[in-house]
XYZ file of N, CA, C and O in Angstrom:
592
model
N -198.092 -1.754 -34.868
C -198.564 -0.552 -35.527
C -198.844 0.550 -34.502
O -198.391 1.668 -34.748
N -199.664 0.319 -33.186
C -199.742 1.581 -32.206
C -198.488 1.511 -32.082
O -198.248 2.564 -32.672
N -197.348 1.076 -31.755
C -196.312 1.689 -31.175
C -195.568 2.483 -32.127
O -194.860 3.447 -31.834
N -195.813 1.923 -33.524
C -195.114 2.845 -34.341
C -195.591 3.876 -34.462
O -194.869 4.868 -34.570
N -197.031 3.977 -34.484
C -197.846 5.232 -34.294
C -197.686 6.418 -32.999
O -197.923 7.622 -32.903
N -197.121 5.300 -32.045
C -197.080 6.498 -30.543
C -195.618 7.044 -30.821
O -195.397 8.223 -30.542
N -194.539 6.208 -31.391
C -193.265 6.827 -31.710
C -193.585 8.257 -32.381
O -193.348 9.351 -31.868
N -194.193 8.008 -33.674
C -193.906 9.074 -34.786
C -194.600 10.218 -33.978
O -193.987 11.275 -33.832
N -196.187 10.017 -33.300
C -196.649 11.076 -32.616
C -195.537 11.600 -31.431
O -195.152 12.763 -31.312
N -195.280 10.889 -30.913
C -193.973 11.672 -29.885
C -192.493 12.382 -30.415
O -191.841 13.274 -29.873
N -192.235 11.654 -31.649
C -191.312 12.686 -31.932
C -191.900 14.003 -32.163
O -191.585 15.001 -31.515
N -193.093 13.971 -33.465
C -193.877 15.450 -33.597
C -193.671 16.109 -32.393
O -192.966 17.114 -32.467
N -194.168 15.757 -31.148
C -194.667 16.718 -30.062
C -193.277 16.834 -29.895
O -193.015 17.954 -30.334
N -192.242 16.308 -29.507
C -191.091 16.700 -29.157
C -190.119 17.855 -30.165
O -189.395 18.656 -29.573
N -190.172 17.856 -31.630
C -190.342 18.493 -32.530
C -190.200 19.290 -32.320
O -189.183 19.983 -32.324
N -192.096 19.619 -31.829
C -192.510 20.794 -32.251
C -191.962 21.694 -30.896
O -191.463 22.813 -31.015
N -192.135 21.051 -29.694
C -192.063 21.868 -28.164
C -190.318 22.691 -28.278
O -189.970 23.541 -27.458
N -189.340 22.186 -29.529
C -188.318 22.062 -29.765
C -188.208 23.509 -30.598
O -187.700 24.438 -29.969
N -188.559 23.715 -31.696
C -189.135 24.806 -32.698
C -190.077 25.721 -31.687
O -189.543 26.821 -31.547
N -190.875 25.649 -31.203
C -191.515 26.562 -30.372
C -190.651 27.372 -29.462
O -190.899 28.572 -29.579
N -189.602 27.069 -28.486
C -188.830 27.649 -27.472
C -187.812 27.916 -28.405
O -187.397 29.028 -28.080
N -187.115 27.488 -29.472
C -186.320 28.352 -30.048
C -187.054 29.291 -30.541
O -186.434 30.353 -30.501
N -188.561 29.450 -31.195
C -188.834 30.736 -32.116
C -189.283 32.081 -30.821
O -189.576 33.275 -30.888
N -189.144 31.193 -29.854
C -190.080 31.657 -28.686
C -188.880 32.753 -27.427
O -189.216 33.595 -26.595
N -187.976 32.420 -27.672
C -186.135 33.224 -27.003
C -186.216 34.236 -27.396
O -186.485 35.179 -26.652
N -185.983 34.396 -28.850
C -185.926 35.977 -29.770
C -187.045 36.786 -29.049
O -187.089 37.824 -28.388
N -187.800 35.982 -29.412
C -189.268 37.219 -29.156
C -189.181 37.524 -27.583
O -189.824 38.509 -27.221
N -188.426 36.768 -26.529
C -188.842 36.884 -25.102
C -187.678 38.065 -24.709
O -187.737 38.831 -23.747
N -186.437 37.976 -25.893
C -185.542 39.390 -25.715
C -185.829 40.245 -26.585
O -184.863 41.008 -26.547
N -186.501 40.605 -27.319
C -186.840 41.317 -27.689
C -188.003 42.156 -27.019
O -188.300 43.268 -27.455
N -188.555 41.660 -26.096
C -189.722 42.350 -25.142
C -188.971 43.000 -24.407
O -189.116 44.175 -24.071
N -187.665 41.878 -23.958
C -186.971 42.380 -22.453
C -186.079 43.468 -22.977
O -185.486 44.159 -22.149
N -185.876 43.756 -24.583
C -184.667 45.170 -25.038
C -185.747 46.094 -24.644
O -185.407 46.904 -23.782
N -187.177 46.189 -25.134
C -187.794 47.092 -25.348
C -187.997 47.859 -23.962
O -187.939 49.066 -23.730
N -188.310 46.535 -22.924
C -188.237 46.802 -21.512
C -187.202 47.732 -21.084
O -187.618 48.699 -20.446
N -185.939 47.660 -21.290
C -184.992 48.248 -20.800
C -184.632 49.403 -21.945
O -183.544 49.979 -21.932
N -185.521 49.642 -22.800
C -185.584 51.166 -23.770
C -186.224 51.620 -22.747
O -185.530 52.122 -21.862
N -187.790 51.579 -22.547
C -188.504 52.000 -21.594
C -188.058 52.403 -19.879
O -188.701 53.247 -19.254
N -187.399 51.988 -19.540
C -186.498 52.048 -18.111
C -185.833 53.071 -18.777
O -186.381 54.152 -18.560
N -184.761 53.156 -19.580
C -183.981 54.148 -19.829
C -184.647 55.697 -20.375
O -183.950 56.660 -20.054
N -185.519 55.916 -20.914
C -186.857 56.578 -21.129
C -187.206 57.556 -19.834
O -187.043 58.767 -19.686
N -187.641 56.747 -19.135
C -188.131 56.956 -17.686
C -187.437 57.438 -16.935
O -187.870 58.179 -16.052
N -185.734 57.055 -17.126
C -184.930 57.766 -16.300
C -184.865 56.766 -15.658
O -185.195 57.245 -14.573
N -184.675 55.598 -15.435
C -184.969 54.747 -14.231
C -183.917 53.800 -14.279
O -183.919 52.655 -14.731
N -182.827 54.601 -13.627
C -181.219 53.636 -14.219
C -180.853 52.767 -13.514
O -180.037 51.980 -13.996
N -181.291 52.578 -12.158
C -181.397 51.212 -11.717
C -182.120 49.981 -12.182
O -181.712 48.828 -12.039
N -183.695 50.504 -12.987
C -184.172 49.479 -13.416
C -183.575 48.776 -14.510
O -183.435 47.604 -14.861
N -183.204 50.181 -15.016
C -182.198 49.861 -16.502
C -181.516 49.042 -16.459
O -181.552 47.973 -17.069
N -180.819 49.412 -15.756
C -179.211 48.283 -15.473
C -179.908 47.109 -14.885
O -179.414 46.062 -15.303
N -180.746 46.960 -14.177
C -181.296 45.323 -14.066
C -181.469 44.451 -15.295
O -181.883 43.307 -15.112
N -181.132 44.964 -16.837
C -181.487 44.108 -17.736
C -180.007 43.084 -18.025
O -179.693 41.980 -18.470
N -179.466 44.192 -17.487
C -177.888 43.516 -17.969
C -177.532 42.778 -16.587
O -177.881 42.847 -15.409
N -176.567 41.966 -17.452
C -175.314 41.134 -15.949
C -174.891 42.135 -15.424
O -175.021 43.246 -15.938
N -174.415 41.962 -14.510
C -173.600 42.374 -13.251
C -172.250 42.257 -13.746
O -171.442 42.957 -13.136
N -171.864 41.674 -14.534
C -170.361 41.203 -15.211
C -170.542 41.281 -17.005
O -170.027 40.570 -17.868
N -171.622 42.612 -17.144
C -171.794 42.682 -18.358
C -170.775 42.954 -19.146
O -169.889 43.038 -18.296
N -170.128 43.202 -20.411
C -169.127 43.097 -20.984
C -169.775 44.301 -22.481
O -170.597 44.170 -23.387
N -168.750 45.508 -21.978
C -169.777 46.553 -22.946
C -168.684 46.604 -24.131
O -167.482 46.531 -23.877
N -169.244 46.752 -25.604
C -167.918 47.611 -26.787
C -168.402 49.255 -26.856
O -169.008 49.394 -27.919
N -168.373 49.985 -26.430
C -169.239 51.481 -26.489
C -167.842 52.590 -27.092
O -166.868 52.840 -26.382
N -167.948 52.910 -27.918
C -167.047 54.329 -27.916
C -166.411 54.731 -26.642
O -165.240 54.837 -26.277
N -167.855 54.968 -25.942
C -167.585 56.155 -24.658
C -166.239 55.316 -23.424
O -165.458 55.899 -22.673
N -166.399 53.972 -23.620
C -165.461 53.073 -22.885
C -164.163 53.225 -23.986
O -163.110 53.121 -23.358
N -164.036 53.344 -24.787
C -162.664 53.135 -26.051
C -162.783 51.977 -26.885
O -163.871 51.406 -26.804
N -162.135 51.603 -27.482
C -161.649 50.807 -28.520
C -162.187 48.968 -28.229
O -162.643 48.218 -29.092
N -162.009 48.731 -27.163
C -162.047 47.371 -26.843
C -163.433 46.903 -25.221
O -163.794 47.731 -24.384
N -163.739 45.906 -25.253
C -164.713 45.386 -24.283
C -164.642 45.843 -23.019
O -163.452 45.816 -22.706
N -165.238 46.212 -22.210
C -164.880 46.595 -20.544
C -165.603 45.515 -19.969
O -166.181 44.659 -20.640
N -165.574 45.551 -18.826
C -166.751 44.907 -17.901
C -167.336 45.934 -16.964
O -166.544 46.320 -16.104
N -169.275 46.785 -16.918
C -169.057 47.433 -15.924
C -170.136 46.923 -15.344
O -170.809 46.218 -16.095
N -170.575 47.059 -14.120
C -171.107 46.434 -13.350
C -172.499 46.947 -13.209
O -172.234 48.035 -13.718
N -173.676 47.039 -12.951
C -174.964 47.537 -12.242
C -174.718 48.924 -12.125
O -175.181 49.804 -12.851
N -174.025 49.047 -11.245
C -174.426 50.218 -10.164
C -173.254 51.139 -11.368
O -173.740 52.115 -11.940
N -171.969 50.813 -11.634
C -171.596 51.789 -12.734
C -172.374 51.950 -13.629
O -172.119 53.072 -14.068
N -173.466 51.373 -14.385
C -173.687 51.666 -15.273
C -174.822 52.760 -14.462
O -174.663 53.981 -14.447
N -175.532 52.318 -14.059
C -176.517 53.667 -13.468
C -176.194 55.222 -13.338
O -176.837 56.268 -13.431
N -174.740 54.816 -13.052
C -173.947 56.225 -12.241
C -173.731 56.691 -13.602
O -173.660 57.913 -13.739
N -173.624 56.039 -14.521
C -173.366 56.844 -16.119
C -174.169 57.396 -16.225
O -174.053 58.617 -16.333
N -175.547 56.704 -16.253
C -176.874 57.360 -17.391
C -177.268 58.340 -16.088
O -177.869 59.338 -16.486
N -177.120 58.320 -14.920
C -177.137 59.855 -14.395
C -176.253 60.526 -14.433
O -176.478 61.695 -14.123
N -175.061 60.216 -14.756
C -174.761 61.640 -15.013
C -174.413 62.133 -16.372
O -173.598 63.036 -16.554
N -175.100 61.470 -17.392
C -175.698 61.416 -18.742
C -177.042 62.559 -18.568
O -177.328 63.544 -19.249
N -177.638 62.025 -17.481
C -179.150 62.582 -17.480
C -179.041 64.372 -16.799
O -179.824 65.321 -16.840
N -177.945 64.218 -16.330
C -177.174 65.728 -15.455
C -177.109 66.634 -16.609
O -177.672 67.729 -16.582
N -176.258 66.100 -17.899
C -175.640 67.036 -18.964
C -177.075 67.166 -20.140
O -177.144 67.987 -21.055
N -178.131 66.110 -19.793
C -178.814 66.429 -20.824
C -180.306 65.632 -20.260
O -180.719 64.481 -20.406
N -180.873 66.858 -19.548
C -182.113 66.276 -18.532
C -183.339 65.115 -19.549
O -184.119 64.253 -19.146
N -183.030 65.598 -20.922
C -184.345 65.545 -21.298
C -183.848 64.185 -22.521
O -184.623 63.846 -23.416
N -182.694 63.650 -22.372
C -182.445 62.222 -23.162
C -183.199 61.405 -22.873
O -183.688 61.028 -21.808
N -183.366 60.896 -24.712
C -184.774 60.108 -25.055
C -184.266 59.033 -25.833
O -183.409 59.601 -26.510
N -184.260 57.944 -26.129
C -183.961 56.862 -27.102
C -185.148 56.602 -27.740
O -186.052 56.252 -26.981
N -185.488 56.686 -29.217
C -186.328 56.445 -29.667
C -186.109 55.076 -30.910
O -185.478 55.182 -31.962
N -186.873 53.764 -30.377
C -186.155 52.767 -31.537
C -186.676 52.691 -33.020
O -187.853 52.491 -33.322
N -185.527 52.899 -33.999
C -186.174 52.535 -35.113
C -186.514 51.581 -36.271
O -187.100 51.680 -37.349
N -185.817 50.502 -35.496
C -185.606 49.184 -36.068
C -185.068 48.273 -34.457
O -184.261 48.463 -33.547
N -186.089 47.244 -34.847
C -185.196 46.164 -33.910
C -185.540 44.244 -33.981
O -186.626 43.833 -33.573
N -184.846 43.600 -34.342
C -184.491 42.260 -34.175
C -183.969 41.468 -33.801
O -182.864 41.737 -33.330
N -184.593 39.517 -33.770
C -183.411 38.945 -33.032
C -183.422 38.094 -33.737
O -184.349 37.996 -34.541
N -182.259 37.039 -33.690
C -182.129 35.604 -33.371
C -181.034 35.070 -32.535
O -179.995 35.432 -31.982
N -181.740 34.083 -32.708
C -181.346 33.296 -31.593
C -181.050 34.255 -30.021
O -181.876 34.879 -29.356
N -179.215 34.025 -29.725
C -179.113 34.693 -28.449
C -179.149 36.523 -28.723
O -179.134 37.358 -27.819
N -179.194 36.787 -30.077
C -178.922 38.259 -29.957
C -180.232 39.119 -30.510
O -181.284 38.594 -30.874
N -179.931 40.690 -30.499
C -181.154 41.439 -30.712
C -180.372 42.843 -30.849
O -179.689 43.526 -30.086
N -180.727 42.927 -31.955
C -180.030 44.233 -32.820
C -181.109 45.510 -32.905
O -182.207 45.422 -33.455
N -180.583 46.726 -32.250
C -181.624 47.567 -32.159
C -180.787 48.891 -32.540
O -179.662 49.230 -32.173
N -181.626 49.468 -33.321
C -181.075 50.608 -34.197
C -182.182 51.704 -33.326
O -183.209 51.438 -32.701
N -181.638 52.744 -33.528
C -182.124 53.905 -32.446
C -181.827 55.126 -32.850
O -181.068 55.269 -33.809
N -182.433 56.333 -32.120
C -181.975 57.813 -32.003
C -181.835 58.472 -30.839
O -182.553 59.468 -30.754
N -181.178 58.254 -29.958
C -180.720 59.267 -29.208
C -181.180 60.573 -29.185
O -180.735 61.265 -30.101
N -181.948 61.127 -28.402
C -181.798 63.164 -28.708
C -181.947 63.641 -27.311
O -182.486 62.912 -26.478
N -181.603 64.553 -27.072
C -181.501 65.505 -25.765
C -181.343 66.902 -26.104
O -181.255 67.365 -27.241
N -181.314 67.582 -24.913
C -180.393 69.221 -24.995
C -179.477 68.974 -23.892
O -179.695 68.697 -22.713
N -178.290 69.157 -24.615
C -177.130 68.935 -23.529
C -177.292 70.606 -23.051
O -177.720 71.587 -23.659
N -176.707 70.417 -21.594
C -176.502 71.740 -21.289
C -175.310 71.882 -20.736
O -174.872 71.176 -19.828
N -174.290 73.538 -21.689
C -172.918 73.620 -21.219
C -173.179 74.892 -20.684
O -174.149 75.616 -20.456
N -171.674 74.898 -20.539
C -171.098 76.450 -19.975
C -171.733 77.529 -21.277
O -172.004 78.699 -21.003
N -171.885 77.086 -22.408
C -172.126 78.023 -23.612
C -173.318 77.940 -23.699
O -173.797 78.529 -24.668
N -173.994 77.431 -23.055
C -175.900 77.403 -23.005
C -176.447 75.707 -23.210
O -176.122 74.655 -22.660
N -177.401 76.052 -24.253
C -178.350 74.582 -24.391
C -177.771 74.426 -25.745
O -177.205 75.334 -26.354
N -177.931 73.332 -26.139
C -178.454 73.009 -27.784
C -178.780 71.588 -27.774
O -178.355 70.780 -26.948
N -179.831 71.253 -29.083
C -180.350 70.271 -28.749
C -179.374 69.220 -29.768
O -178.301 69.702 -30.131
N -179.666 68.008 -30.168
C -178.550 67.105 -30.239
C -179.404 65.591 -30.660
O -180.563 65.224 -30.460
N -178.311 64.994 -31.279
C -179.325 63.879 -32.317
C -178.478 62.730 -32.509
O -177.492 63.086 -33.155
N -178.435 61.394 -32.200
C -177.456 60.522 -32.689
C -178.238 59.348 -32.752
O -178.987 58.930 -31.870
N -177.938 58.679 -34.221
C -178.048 57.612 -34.402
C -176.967 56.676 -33.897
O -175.769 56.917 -33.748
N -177.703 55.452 -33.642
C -177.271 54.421 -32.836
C -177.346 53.231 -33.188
O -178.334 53.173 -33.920
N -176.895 52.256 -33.106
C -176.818 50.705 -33.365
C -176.038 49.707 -32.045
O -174.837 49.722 -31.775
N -177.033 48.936 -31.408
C -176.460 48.112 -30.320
C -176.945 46.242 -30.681
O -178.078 45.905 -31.024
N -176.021 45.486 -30.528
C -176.190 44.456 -30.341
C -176.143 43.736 -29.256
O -175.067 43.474 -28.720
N -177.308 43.316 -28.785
C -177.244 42.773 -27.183
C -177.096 41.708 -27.633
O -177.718 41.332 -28.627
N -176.109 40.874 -26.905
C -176.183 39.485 -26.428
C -177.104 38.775 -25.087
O -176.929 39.458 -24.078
N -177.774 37.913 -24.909
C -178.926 37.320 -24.227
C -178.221 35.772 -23.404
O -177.550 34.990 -24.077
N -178.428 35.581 -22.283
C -178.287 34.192 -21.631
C -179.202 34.637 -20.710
O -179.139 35.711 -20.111
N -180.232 33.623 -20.581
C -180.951 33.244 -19.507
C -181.651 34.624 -19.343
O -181.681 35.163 -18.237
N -182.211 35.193 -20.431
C -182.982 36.542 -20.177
C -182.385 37.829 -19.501
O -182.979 38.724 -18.900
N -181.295 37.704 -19.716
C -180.458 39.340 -19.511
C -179.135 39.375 -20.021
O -178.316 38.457 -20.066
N -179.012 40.767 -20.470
C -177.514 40.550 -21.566
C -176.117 40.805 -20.680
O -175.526 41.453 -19.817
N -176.113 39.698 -21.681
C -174.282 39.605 -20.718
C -173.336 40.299 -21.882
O -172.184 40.059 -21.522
N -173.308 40.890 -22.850
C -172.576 41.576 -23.840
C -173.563 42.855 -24.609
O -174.718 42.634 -24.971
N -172.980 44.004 -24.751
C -173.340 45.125 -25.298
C -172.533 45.790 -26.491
O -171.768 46.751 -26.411
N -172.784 45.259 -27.302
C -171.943 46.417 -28.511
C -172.782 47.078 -28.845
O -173.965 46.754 -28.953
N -172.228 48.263 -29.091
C -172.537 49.499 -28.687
C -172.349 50.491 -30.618
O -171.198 50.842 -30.358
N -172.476 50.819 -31.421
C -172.154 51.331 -31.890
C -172.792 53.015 -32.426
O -173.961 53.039 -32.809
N -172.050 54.247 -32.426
C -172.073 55.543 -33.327
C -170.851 56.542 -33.230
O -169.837 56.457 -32.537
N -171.254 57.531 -34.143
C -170.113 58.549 -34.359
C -170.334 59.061 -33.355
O -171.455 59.522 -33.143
N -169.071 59.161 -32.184
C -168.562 60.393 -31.617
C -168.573 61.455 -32.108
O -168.892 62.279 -31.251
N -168.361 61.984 -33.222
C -168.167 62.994 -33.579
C -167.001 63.934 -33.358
O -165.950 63.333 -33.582
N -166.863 64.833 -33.102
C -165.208 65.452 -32.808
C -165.700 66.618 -31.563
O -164.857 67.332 -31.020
């Protein structure tokens, strides 16, 4: 009888430690998206790009039609010279979730781009799905209207 008793108690604990680190992933990328909203916020495109692989794998409009791979230091060199055409870009999130490896975050974009024809200010909704291994995303889909 104790041993049947120490079985059933050890599966529970094993169980549960089982259910805990899966409910426990989502929520640990979902801190780390918000983290890297905040970096991007700040302007801080090295920190930024520390959320992603090094061999991250983006779907973005701004790349075209199909997956790229860009690295750290490209991606930095974007969001400055993102931050060149429009000093004052802000991501503001308005929805965001996960499971399991992924974390879906819906957003707004706004800035004042500045051209040859002056300022104007500027608004885009957004939708990205990060993919997650080992606490940093190795895939980015990327989705909104370009516009024309």
């Amino acid at each position: 009888m104790k041993n049947y008793l120490l079985l059933i108690m050890s599966s529970i604990f094993i169980l549960s430690c089982t259910i805990d680190k899966k409910e426990s992933i989502p929520v640990k990328n979902i801190e780390l998206a918000k983290k890297s909203f905040a970096a991007f916020n700040a302007h801080n495109w090295e920190l930024q790009a520390s959320f992603f692989s090094d061999t991250c794998k983006y779907l973005d409009p701004s790349y075209g039609d199909k997956h790229v791979v860009v690295n750290r230091k490209e991606k930095a060199i974007k969001y400055a010279s993102l931050e060149q055409t429009s000093p004052d870009i802000k991501d503001s999130i308005t929805s965001i979730f996960g499971y399991e490896d992924k974390v879906v975050i819906q957003f707004t974009s706004t800035g004042t781009a500045i051209t040859e024809k002056g300022k104007y200010k500027w608004s885009v909704p957004i939708c990205c799905v990060f993919t997650y291994k080992d606490g940093i995303v190795i895939v980015d889909e990327t989705y909104y209207n370009r516009g024309k």
